[in-house]
PDB file of C-alpha atoms in Angstrom:
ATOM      1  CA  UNK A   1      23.960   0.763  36.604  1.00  0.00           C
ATOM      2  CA  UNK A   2      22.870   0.076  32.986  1.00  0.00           C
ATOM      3  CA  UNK A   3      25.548  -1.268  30.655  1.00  0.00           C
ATOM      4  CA  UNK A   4      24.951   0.201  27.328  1.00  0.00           C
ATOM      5  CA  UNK A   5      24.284  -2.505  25.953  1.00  0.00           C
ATOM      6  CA  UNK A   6      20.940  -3.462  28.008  1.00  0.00           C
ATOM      7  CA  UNK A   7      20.036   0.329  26.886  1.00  0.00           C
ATOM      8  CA  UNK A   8      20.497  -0.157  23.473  1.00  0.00           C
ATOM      9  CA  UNK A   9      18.327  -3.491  24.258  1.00  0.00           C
ATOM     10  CA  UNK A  10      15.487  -1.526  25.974  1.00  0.00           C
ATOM     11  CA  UNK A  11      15.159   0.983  23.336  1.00  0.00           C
ATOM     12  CA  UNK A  12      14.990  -1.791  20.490  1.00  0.00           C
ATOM     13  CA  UNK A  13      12.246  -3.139  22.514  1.00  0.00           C
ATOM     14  CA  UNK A  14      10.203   0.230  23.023  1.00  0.00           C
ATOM     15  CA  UNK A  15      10.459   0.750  19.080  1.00  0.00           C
ATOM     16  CA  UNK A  16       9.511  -2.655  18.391  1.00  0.00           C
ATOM     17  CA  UNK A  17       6.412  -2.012  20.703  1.00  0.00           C
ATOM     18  CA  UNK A  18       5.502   1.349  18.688  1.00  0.00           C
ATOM     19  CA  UNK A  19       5.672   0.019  15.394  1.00  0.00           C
ATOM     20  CA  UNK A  20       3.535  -3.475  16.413  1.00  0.00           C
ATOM     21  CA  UNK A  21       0.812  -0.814  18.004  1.00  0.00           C
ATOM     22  CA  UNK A  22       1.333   0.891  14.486  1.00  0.00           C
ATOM     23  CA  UNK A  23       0.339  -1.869  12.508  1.00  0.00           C
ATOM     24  CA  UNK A  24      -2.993  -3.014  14.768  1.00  0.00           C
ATOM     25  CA  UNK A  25      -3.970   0.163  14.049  1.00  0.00           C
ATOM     26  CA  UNK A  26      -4.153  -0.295   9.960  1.00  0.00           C
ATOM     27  CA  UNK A  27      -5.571  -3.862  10.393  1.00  0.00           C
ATOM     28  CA  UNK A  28      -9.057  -4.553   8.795  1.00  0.00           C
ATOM     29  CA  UNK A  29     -11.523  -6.535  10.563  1.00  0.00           C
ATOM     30  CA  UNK A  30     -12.930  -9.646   8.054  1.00  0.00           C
ATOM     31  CA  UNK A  31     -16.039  -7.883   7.126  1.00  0.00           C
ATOM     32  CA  UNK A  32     -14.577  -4.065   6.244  1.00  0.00           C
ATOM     33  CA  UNK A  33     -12.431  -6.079   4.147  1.00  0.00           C
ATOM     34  CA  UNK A  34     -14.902  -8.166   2.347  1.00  0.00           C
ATOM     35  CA  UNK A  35     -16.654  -5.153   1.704  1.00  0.00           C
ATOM     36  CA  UNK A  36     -13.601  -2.672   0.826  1.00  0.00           C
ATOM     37  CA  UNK A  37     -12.416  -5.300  -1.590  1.00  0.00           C
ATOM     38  CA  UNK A  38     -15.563  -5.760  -3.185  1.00  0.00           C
ATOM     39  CA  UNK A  39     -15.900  -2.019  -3.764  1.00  0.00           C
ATOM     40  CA  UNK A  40     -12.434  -2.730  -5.431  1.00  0.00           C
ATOM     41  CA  UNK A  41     -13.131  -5.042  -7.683  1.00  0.00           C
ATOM     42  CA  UNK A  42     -16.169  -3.315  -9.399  1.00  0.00           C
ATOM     43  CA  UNK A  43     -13.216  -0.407 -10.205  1.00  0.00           C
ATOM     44  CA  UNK A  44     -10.491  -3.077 -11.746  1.00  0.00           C
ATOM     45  CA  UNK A  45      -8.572  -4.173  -8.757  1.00  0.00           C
ATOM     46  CA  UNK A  46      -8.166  -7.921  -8.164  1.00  0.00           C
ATOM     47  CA  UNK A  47      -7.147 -10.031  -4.836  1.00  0.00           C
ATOM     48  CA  UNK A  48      -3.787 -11.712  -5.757  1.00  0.00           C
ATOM     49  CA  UNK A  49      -3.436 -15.805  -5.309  1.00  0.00           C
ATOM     50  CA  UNK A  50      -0.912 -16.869  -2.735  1.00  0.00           C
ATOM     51  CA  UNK A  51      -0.885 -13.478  -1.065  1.00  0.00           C
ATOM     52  CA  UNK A  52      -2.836 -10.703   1.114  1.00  0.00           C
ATOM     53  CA  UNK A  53      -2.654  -8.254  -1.777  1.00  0.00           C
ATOM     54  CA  UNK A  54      -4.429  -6.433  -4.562  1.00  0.00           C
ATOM     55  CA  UNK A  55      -3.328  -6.165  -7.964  1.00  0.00           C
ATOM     56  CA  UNK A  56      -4.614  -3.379 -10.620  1.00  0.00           C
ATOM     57  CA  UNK A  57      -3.298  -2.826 -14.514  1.00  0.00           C
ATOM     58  CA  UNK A  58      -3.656   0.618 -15.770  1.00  0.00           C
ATOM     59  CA  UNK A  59      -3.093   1.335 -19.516  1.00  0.00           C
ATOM     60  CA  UNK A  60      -2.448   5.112 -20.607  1.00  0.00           C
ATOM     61  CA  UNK A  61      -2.610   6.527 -24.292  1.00  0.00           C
ATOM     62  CA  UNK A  62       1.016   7.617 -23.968  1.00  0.00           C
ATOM     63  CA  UNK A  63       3.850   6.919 -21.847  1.00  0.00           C
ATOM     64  CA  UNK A  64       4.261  10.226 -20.620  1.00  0.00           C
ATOM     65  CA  UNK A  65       0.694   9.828 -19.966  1.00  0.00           C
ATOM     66  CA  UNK A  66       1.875   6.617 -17.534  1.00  0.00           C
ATOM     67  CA  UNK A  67       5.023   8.307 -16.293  1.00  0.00           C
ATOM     68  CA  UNK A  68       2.847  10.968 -14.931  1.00  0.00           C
ATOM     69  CA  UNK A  69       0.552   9.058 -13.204  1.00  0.00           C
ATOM     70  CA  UNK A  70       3.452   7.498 -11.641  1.00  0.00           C
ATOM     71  CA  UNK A  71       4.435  10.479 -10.347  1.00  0.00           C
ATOM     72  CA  UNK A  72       1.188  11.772  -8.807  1.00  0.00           C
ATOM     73  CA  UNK A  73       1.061   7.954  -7.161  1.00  0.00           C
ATOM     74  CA  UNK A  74       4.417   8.288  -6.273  1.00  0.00           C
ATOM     75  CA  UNK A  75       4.096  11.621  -4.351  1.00  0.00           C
ATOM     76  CA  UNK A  76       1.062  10.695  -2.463  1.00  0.00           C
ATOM     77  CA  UNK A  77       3.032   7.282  -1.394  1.00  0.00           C
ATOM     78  CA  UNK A  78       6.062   9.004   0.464  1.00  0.00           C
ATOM     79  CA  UNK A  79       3.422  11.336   1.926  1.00  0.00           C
ATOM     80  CA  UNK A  80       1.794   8.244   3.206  1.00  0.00           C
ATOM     81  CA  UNK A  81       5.138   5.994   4.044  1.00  0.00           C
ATOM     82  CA  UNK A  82       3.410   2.985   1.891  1.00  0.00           C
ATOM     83  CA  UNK A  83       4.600   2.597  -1.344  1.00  0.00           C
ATOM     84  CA  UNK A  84       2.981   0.514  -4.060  1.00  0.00           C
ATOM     85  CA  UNK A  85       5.087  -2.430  -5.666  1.00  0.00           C
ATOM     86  CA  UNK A  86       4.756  -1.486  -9.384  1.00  0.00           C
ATOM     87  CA  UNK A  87       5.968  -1.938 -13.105  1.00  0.00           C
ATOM     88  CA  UNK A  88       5.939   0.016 -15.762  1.00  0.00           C
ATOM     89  CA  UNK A  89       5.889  -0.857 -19.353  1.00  0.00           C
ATOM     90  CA  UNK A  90       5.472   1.787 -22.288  1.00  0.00           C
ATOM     91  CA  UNK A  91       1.929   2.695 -21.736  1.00  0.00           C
ATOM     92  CA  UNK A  92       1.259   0.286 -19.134  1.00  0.00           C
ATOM     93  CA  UNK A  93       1.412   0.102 -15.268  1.00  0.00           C
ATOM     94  CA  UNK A  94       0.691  -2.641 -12.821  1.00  0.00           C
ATOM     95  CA  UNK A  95       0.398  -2.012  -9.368  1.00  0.00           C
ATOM     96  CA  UNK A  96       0.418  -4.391  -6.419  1.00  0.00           C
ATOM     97  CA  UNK A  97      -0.551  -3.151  -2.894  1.00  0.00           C
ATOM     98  CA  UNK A  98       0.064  -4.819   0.375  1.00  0.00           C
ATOM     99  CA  UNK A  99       0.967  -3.830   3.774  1.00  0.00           C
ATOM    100  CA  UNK A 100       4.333  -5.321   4.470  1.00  0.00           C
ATOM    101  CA  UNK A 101       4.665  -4.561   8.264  1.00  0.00           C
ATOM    102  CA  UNK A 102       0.834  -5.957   9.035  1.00  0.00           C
ATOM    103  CA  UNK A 103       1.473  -9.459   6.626  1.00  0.00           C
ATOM    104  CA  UNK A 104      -0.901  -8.174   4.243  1.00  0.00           C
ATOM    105  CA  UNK A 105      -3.619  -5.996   3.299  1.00  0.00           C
ATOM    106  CA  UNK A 106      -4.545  -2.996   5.472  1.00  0.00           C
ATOM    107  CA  UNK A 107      -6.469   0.101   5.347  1.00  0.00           C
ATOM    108  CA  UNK A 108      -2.935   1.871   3.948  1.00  0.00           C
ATOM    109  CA  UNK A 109      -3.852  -0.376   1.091  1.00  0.00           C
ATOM    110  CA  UNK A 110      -7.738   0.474   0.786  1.00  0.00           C
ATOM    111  CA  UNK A 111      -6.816   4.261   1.410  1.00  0.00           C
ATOM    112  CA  UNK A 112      -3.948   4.012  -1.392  1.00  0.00           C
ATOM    113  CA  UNK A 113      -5.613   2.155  -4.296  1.00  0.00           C
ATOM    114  CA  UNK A 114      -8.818   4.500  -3.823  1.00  0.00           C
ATOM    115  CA  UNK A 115      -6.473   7.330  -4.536  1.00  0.00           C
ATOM    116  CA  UNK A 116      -4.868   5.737  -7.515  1.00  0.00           C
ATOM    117  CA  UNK A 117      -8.546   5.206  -9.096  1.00  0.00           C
ATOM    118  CA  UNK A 118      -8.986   8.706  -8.192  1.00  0.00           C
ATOM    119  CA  UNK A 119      -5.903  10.025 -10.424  1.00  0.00           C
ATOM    120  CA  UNK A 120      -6.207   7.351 -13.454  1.00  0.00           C
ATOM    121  CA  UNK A 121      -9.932   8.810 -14.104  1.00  0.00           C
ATOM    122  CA  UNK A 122      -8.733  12.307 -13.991  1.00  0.00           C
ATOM    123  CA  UNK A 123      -6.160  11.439 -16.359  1.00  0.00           C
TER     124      UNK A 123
END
């Protein structure tokens, strides 16, 4: 018989499996990210030093204007489950993306920072 305890063991186990297949599965091989990041960089984004992330500062004409881009953002990151790391500032938001359960930058990343681009122009 099974003590509990090995159960509760077992299960840990199985959801530690699921969530390491999970993160594989956003990884980016070295050449889709050179090129994704490149794309990036002609629209504002930046690699960050001493980190696998990417950094962008948006500035709006109002900070309504900035709260409500933070709320479009915001929306589309708990549809996702990846939230950016941001700060806000008056008119002013800075946004750092990274992929904490892959150890860096991931397709979440890509798929979440084209968005954002997407919503600051159409603000």
């Amino acid at each position: 018989m099974v003590s509990a305890a090995a159960g509760l063991l077992a299960l840990a186990l199985a959801l530690a499996c699921l969530g390491c297949l999970n993160r594989h599965s956003h990884w980016l091989s070295h050449a889709d990210r050179d090129q994704l990041v490149m794309e990036l960089r002609a629209t504002g984004w930046m690699e960050v030093e001493e980190r696998d992330a990417i950094f962008k500062e948006l500035h709006f004409k109002t900070f309504n204007q900035a709260f409500g881009f933070m709320s479009r953002v915001a929306l589309q990151a708990e549809k996702m489950n990846h939230h950016p790391e941001w700060f806000n500032v008056y008119n002013k938001v800075q946004i750092t993306l990274t992929t904490h359960d892959c150890g860096g930058l991931s397709k979440r990343d890509i798929k979440m920072a084209k968005f954002i681009d997407k919503i600051a122009l159409s603000m």
